[in-house]
């Protein structure tokens, strides 16, 4: 960021991870550099007193958590008791801790967190944590665990915490990276995720390019088969960057003159466009608004998460297909 400042660069694009975005946003305020991130969903960046020039394409953690909250309330009303008594587990990592604390902090009073456990990244012994969860009596387990999810889930299975009497949620990153091979014991696991619409102006050509890519050069294409959230948000980030540059070019401001971070931020936040993911629109804080999310369930036969619920703040919970649970029934 200091190099950008010395080079008179006042817009930086990237900062997907919180451990880079947090210092980047802090320094950007001091050196007058706007930041645009493809990810960085942490609620931390909604604080414009601290991060005045930070904008991001990802849905905030608050929108993800509200999706889970509203689904639990919906399930409690329609499927019976047990849905609002939950256990929360999280790896000690910025995003997972933000998800966990946000879940607890903004939960309506009818949703009770009976157990909250945290453990270090790379931990392999979860005996104490799982015993606490089991003792709590919670039947819904919200596991904000990414790369270690297979180990954590296998240990939970040994404790009798996996089965038709339990419902599991995982974070979006786990749904993308922790299911390289089919996991029959995780059937029916749920994820609340940024919803990819069935069609978009760029989807067909991007998906075709993804599926025809050489896996030797682009190995992740062979893993997923179709583009994931880790690809279409960066696509939209580049789209917004190009649109902002075009707007300033049409204002004849790209002639070498100084462009303030505030002007970059205002230009970005004024953009409304059809993206690869969804319609792109920001609020005055640089947070993406009018976001559609979904709840998807894991199907080991296809080794994919299948959309079952559509959700928006305006439309609420909209079931579109039955969830196939652990018992292989709906």
Coordinates of N, CA and C in Angstrom, one line a residue, residues 17-187:
X17 N -8.9 -12.0 1.6 CA -8.8 -12.5 3.0 C -8.7 -11.4 4.0
X18 N -9.4 -11.7 5.2 CA -9.4 -10.6 6.2 C -8.1 -10.3 6.7
X19 N -7.1 -11.2 6.7 CA -5.8 -10.9 7.3 C -5.0 -10.0 6.4
X20 N -5.5 -9.8 5.1 CA -4.9 -8.8 4.2 C -5.8 -7.6 4.1
X21 N -7.1 -7.8 4.1 CA -8.0 -6.7 4.0 C -8.0 -5.8 5.2
X22 N -7.8 -6.3 6.4 CA -7.9 -5.5 7.6 C -6.7 -4.5 7.6
X23 N -5.5 -4.9 7.5 CA -4.4 -3.9 7.5 C -4.5 -3.0 6.2
X24 N -4.9 -3.6 5.1 CA -5.0 -2.9 3.8 C -6.0 -1.7 3.9
X25 N -7.2 -2.1 4.5 CA -8.2 -1.0 4.7 C -7.8 0.0 5.7
X26 N -7.0 -0.4 6.7 CA -6.6 0.6 7.7 C -5.6 1.6 7.1
X27 N -4.6 1.0 6.4 CA -3.6 1.8 5.7 C -4.2 2.7 4.6
X28 N -5.2 2.1 3.9 CA -5.9 2.8 2.8 C -6.5 4.1 3.3
X29 N -7.1 4.1 4.5 CA -7.7 5.3 5.1 C -6.6 6.4 5.3
X30 N -5.4 5.9 5.8 CA -4.3 6.9 6.0 C -3.8 7.4 4.8
X31 N -3.5 6.6 3.7 CA -2.9 7.0 2.5 C -3.8 7.3 1.4
X32 N -5.1 7.4 1.7 CA -6.1 7.8 0.7 C -6.1 6.8 -0.5
X33 N -6.3 5.5 -0.2 CA -6.4 4.5 -1.3 C -7.7 3.7 -1.1
X34 N -8.5 3.7 -2.1 CA -9.7 2.9 -2.1 C -9.4 1.5 -2.3
X35 N -10.2 0.6 -1.7 CA -10.0 -0.9 -1.9 C -11.3 -1.5 -2.4
X36 N -11.2 -2.4 -3.4 CA -12.3 -3.2 -3.9 C -12.0 -4.6 -3.7
X37 N -12.8 -5.4 -3.0 CA -12.5 -6.8 -2.7 C -13.5 -7.7 -3.4
X38 N -13.1 -8.8 -3.9 CA -14.0 -9.8 -4.4 C -14.7 -10.6 -3.3
X39 N -14.1 -10.6 -2.1 CA -14.6 -11.5 -1.0 C -14.7 -10.6 0.2
X40 N -13.9 -11.0 1.3 CA -13.9 -10.3 2.5 C -15.3 -10.0 3.1
X41 N -16.1 -11.0 3.4 CA -17.5 -10.7 3.9 C -17.6 -10.3 5.3
X42 N -16.5 -10.2 6.1 CA -16.6 -9.9 7.5 C -17.4 -8.7 7.8
X43 N -18.2 -8.8 8.9 CA -19.0 -7.6 9.3 C -18.1 -6.4 9.7
X44 N -16.8 -6.7 10.0 CA -15.9 -5.7 10.4 C -15.8 -4.5 9.4
X45 N -15.9 -4.9 8.1 CA -15.7 -3.9 7.0 C -16.9 -3.0 6.8
X46 N -18.0 -3.3 7.5 CA -19.2 -2.4 7.4 C -19.0 -1.1 8.2
X47 N -18.0 -1.1 9.0 CA -17.7 0.1 9.9 C -16.9 1.1 9.1
X48 N -17.6 2.1 8.6 CA -17.0 3.1 7.7 C -16.2 4.1 8.4
X49 N -16.3 4.2 9.7 CA -15.4 5.1 10.5 C -14.0 4.5 10.4
X50 N -13.9 3.2 10.4 CA -12.6 2.5 10.3 C -12.2 2.2 8.9
X51 N -13.1 1.8 8.0 CA -12.8 1.4 6.7 C -13.7 2.3 5.7
X52 N -13.4 3.5 5.5 CA -14.3 4.4 4.7 C -14.2 4.1 3.2
X53 N -13.1 3.5 2.8 CA -13.0 3.3 1.3 C -13.0 1.9 0.9
X54 N -13.5 1.0 1.7 CA -13.5 -0.4 1.5 C -14.9 -0.8 0.9
X55 N -14.9 -1.4 -0.3 CA -16.1 -2.0 -0.9 C -15.8 -3.4 -1.2
X56 N -16.9 -4.3 -1.3 CA -16.7 -5.7 -1.5 C -17.9 -6.3 -2.3
X57 N -17.6 -7.4 -3.0 CA -18.6 -8.0 -3.8 C -19.3 -9.1 -3.1
X58 N -18.7 -9.6 -2.0 CA -19.3 -10.7 -1.3 C -20.5 -10.2 -0.5
X59 N -21.4 -11.1 -0.2 CA -22.5 -10.8 0.7 C -21.8 -10.8 2.1
X60 N -22.3 -9.9 3.0 CA -21.7 -9.8 4.3 C -22.1 -11.0 5.2
X61 N -21.3 -11.3 6.2 CA -21.6 -12.4 7.1 C -23.0 -12.2 7.7
X62 N -23.4 -11.0 7.9 CA -24.7 -10.8 8.5 C -25.8 -11.3 7.6
X63 N -25.7 -11.1 6.3 CA -26.7 -11.7 5.4 C -26.7 -13.2 5.4
X64 N -25.5 -13.8 5.5 CA -25.4 -15.3 5.5 C -26.1 -15.8 6.8
X65 N -25.8 -15.2 7.9 CA -26.4 -15.6 9.2 C -27.9 -15.4 9.3
X66 N -28.4 -14.3 8.8 CA -29.8 -14.1 8.8 C -30.5 -15.2 7.9
X67 N -29.9 -15.6 6.9 CA -30.5 -16.8 6.1 C -30.6 -18.0 7.0
X68 N -29.6 -18.3 7.8 CA -29.7 -19.5 8.7 C -30.8 -19.2 9.8
X69 N -30.7 -18.1 10.4 CA -31.7 -17.8 11.4 C -33.1 -17.9 10.9
X70 N -33.4 -17.3 9.8 CA -34.8 -17.4 9.3 C -35.2 -18.8 8.9
X71 N -34.2 -19.6 8.4 CA -34.6 -20.9 8.0 C -34.9 -21.8 9.3
X72 N -34.1 -21.6 10.4 CA -34.3 -22.3 11.6 C -35.7 -21.9 12.2
X73 N -36.1 -20.7 12.1 CA -37.5 -20.3 12.5 C -38.5 -20.9 11.6
X74 N -38.3 -20.9 10.3 CA -39.2 -21.5 9.4 C -39.4 -23.0 9.7
X75 N -38.2 -23.7 9.9 CA -38.3 -25.1 10.2 C -39.0 -25.4 11.5
X76 N -38.7 -24.6 12.5 CA -39.4 -24.8 13.8 C -40.9 -24.6 13.7
X77 N -41.4 -23.7 12.8 CA -42.8 -23.5 12.7 C -43.4 -24.6 11.8
X78 N -42.7 -25.2 10.9 CA -43.2 -26.2 10.0 C -42.9 -27.6 10.3
X79 N -41.8 -27.9 11.0 CA -41.3 -29.3 11.1 C -41.3 -29.8 12.6
X80 N -41.5 -28.9 13.5 CA -41.6 -29.3 14.9 C -40.5 -28.8 15.8
X81 N -40.4 -29.3 17.0 CA -39.4 -28.7 18.0 C -38.0 -29.2 17.7
X82 N -37.0 -28.5 18.3 CA -35.6 -28.8 18.2 C -34.8 -28.0 17.3
X83 N -35.5 -27.2 16.4 CA -34.8 -26.5 15.4 C -34.1 -25.2 15.9
X84 N -34.6 -24.7 17.0 CA -34.1 -23.4 17.5 C -33.1 -23.6 18.7
X85 N -32.7 -24.8 19.0 CA -31.7 -25.1 20.1 C -30.5 -25.6 19.3
X86 N -29.4 -24.8 19.3 CA -28.3 -25.1 18.5 C -27.0 -25.1 19.2
X87 N -26.0 -25.7 18.6 CA -24.6 -25.7 19.1 C -23.8 -25.1 18.0
X88 N -22.9 -24.2 18.4 CA -22.0 -23.5 17.4 C -20.6 -23.9 17.7
X89 N -19.8 -24.3 16.6 CA -18.4 -24.6 16.8 C -17.7 -23.8 15.7
X90 N -16.5 -23.3 16.0 CA -15.7 -22.5 15.1 C -14.2 -22.7 15.3
X91 N -13.5 -22.8 14.1 CA -12.1 -22.7 14.2 C -11.7 -21.2 14.5
X92 N -10.5 -21.1 15.2 CA -10.0 -19.8 15.6 C -9.4 -19.2 14.3
X93 N -10.2 -18.6 13.5 CA -9.8 -17.9 12.3 C -10.8 -16.8 12.0
X94 N -10.3 -15.7 11.5 CA -11.0 -14.4 11.5 C -12.5 -14.6 11.0
X95 N -12.6 -15.2 9.8 CA -13.9 -15.3 9.2 C -14.9 -16.2 9.9
X96 N -14.4 -17.4 10.3 CA -15.2 -18.3 11.1 C -15.6 -17.7 12.4
X97 N -14.7 -17.1 13.1 CA -15.1 -16.4 14.4 C -16.1 -15.3 14.2
X98 N -16.0 -14.6 13.1 CA -17.0 -13.5 12.8 C -18.3 -14.1 12.5
X99 N -18.4 -15.2 11.7 CA -19.6 -15.9 11.5 C -20.3 -16.4 12.8
X100 N -19.4 -17.0 13.6 CA -20.0 -17.6 14.9 C -20.5 -16.5 15.8
X101 N -19.7 -15.4 16.0 CA -20.1 -14.4 16.9 C -21.3 -13.6 16.4
X102 N -21.4 -13.5 15.1 CA -22.5 -12.8 14.4 C -23.8 -13.7 14.6
X103 N -23.6 -15.0 14.5 CA -24.8 -15.9 14.7 C -25.3 -15.7 16.1
X104 N -24.5 -15.6 17.0 CA -24.9 -15.5 18.4 C -25.5 -14.1 18.7
X105 N -24.7 -13.1 18.2 CA -25.1 -11.7 18.6 C -26.4 -11.2 18.1
X106 N -26.7 -11.6 16.8 CA -27.9 -11.1 16.2 C -29.1 -12.1 16.2
X107 N -28.9 -13.2 16.9 CA -30.0 -14.3 16.9 C -31.2 -13.7 17.6
X108 N -32.4 -14.0 17.0 CA -33.6 -13.6 17.8 C -33.7 -14.4 19.1
X109 N -34.4 -14.0 20.0 CA -34.5 -14.6 21.3 C -35.0 -16.0 21.3
X110 N -35.7 -16.4 20.2 CA -36.3 -17.7 20.2 C -35.2 -18.8 19.7
X111 N -34.1 -18.3 19.3 CA -33.0 -19.2 18.9 C -32.0 -19.2 20.0
X112 N -31.8 -20.4 20.6 CA -30.9 -20.5 21.8 C -29.6 -21.2 21.4
X113 N -28.5 -20.6 21.7 CA -27.2 -21.3 21.6 C -26.8 -22.0 22.8
X114 N -27.0 -23.4 22.8 CA -26.8 -24.2 24.0 C -25.3 -24.5 24.2
X115 N -24.5 -24.4 23.2 CA -23.1 -24.7 23.4 C -22.3 -23.8 22.3
X116 N -21.2 -23.3 22.7 CA -20.3 -22.5 21.8 C -18.9 -23.0 22.0
X117 N -18.3 -23.6 21.1 CA -16.9 -24.1 21.2 C -16.0 -23.6 20.1
X118 N -14.8 -23.2 20.5 CA -13.8 -22.8 19.5 C -12.6 -23.7 19.7
X119 N -11.8 -23.8 18.6 CA -10.6 -24.6 18.6 C -9.6 -24.1 17.6
X120 N -8.4 -24.4 17.8 CA -7.3 -23.9 16.9 C -7.3 -24.5 15.5
X121 N -6.9 -23.8 14.5 CA -6.7 -24.4 13.2 C -5.7 -25.5 13.3
X122 N -6.0 -26.6 12.6 CA -5.1 -27.8 12.7 C -5.4 -28.7 13.9
X123 N -6.3 -28.3 14.7 CA -6.6 -29.2 15.9 C -7.1 -30.5 15.3
X124 N -6.8 -31.6 16.0 CA -7.2 -32.9 15.6 C -8.0 -33.7 16.8
X125 N -7.8 -33.2 18.0 CA -8.5 -33.8 19.1 C -9.7 -32.9 19.5
X126 N -10.9 -33.3 19.2 CA -12.1 -32.5 19.5 C -12.9 -33.1 20.6
X127 N -12.3 -34.0 21.4 CA -13.1 -34.8 22.4 C -13.9 -33.9 23.3
X128 N -13.2 -32.9 23.9 CA -13.8 -32.0 24.9 C -14.9 -31.2 24.2
X129 N -14.7 -30.6 23.1 CA -15.6 -29.8 22.4 C -16.9 -30.6 22.0
X130 N -16.7 -31.8 21.5 CA -17.8 -32.6 21.1 C -18.6 -33.2 22.3
X131 N -17.9 -33.4 23.4 CA -18.6 -33.8 24.6 C -19.5 -32.7 25.1
X132 N -19.1 -31.5 25.0 CA -19.9 -30.3 25.4 C -21.1 -30.2 24.5
X133 N -20.9 -30.4 23.3 CA -22.0 -30.3 22.3 C -23.0 -31.4 22.6
X134 N -22.5 -32.6 22.8 CA -23.4 -33.7 23.1 C -24.2 -33.4 24.4
X135 N -23.5 -33.0 25.4 CA -24.2 -32.7 26.7 C -25.2 -31.6 26.6
X136 N -25.0 -30.7 25.7 CA -26.0 -29.6 25.5 C -27.4 -30.0 25.1
X137 N -27.4 -31.1 24.4 CA -28.7 -31.6 23.8 C -29.1 -31.0 22.5
X138 N -28.2 -30.1 22.0 CA -28.6 -29.5 20.7 C -28.7 -30.5 19.6
X139 N -29.6 -30.3 18.7 CA -29.8 -31.2 17.5 C -29.4 -30.5 16.2
X140 N -29.2 -29.2 16.3 CA -28.7 -28.4 15.1 C -27.3 -28.0 15.5
X141 N -26.3 -28.4 14.6 CA -24.9 -28.1 14.9 C -24.4 -27.2 13.7
X142 N -24.0 -26.0 14.1 CA -23.5 -25.0 13.1 C -22.0 -25.1 13.2
X143 N -21.3 -25.7 12.2 CA -19.9 -25.9 12.3 C -19.2 -25.0 11.4
X144 N -18.7 -23.9 11.9 CA -17.9 -22.9 11.1 C -16.4 -23.4 11.0
X145 N -16.3 -24.5 10.3 CA -15.0 -25.2 10.2 C -14.8 -25.4 8.7
X146 N -13.6 -25.1 8.2 CA -13.3 -25.2 6.7 C -12.5 -26.4 6.4
X147 N -11.2 -26.3 6.2 CA -10.4 -27.4 5.7 C -10.4 -28.6 6.7
X148 N -10.6 -28.4 8.0 CA -10.6 -29.4 8.9 C -12.0 -30.1 9.1
X149 N -13.0 -29.7 8.3 CA -14.3 -30.2 8.5 C -14.4 -31.7 8.4
X150 N -13.7 -32.4 7.4 CA -13.8 -33.9 7.4 C -13.4 -34.5 8.7
X151 N -12.3 -34.0 9.3 CA -11.8 -34.6 10.6 C -12.8 -34.3 11.7
X152 N -13.3 -33.1 11.8 CA -14.2 -32.7 12.8 C -15.5 -33.5 12.7
X153 N -16.0 -33.6 11.5 CA -17.2 -34.4 11.3 C -17.1 -35.8 11.6
X154 N -15.9 -36.4 11.2 CA -15.7 -37.8 11.5 C -15.6 -38.1 13.0
X155 N -15.0 -37.1 13.7 CA -15.0 -37.3 15.2 C -16.3 -37.1 15.8
X156 N -17.1 -36.2 15.2 CA -18.5 -36.1 15.7 C -19.3 -37.3 15.5
X157 N -19.1 -38.0 14.4 CA -19.8 -39.3 14.0 C -19.5 -40.3 15.1
X158 N -18.2 -40.3 15.6 CA -17.8 -41.3 16.6 C -18.5 -41.0 17.9
X159 N -18.9 -39.7 18.1 CA -19.6 -39.3 19.3 C -21.1 -39.5 19.2
X160 N -21.5 -40.0 18.1 CA -23.0 -40.2 17.9 C -23.7 -38.9 17.6
X161 N -23.0 -37.9 17.1 CA -23.6 -36.6 16.8 C -23.9 -36.4 15.3
X162 N -23.8 -37.5 14.5 CA -24.1 -37.5 13.1 C -25.2 -38.5 12.9
X163 N -26.3 -38.2 12.2 CA -27.4 -39.1 12.0 C -28.7 -38.4 11.7
X164 N -29.7 -39.2 11.7 CA -31.0 -38.6 11.3 C -31.6 -37.7 12.3
X165 N -31.1 -37.7 13.5 CA -31.6 -36.8 14.6 C -30.8 -35.5 14.7
X166 N -29.9 -35.3 13.8 CA -29.1 -34.1 13.8 C -29.1 -33.4 12.4
X167 N -29.0 -32.1 12.5 CA -28.8 -31.2 11.3 C -27.5 -30.5 11.4
X168 N -26.7 -30.5 10.3 CA -25.5 -29.8 10.3 C -25.5 -28.7 9.3
X169 N -24.9 -27.6 9.7 CA -24.6 -26.5 8.7 C -23.1 -26.3 8.6
X170 N -22.6 -26.0 7.4 CA -21.1 -25.7 7.2 C -21.1 -24.3 6.6
X171 N -19.9 -23.6 6.6 CA -19.7 -22.4 6.0 C -19.5 -22.6 4.5
X172 N -19.7 -21.5 3.7 CA -19.5 -21.7 2.2 C -18.1 -22.2 1.8
X173 N -17.1 -21.8 2.5 CA -15.7 -22.3 2.1 C -15.6 -23.8 2.3
X174 N -16.2 -24.4 3.3 CA -16.2 -25.8 3.5 C -16.9 -26.5 2.4
X175 N -18.0 -26.0 2.0 CA -18.8 -26.6 0.9 C -18.0 -26.7 -0.4
X176 N -17.1 -25.7 -0.6 CA -16.3 -25.7 -1.8 C -15.1 -26.5 -1.7
X177 N -14.4 -26.6 -0.5 CA -13.1 -27.2 -0.4 C -13.0 -28.5 0.4
X178 N -14.0 -28.8 1.1 CA -13.9 -30.0 2.0 C -14.6 -31.2 1.5
X179 N -15.1 -31.2 0.3 CA -15.8 -32.3 -0.3 C -15.2 -32.7 -1.6
X180 N -13.9 -33.0 -1.6 CA -13.3 -33.4 -2.8 C -13.7 -34.8 -3.2
X181 N -14.0 -35.6 -2.2 CA -14.5 -37.0 -2.5 C -15.9 -37.1 -1.8
X182 N -16.8 -38.0 -2.4 CA -18.1 -38.1 -1.8 C -18.0 -38.5 -0.3
X183 N -18.9 -37.9 0.5 CA -19.0 -38.2 1.9 C -20.4 -38.6 2.3
X184 N -20.7 -39.9 2.2 CA -22.1 -40.4 2.5 C -22.6 -40.0 3.9
X185 N -21.6 -40.0 4.8 CA -22.0 -39.6 6.2 C -22.4 -38.2 6.4
X186 N -22.2 -37.4 5.4 CA -22.5 -35.9 5.5 C -23.8 -35.6 4.6
X187 N -24.5 -36.6 4.2 CA -25.7 -36.4 3.4 C -26.7 -35.5 4.2

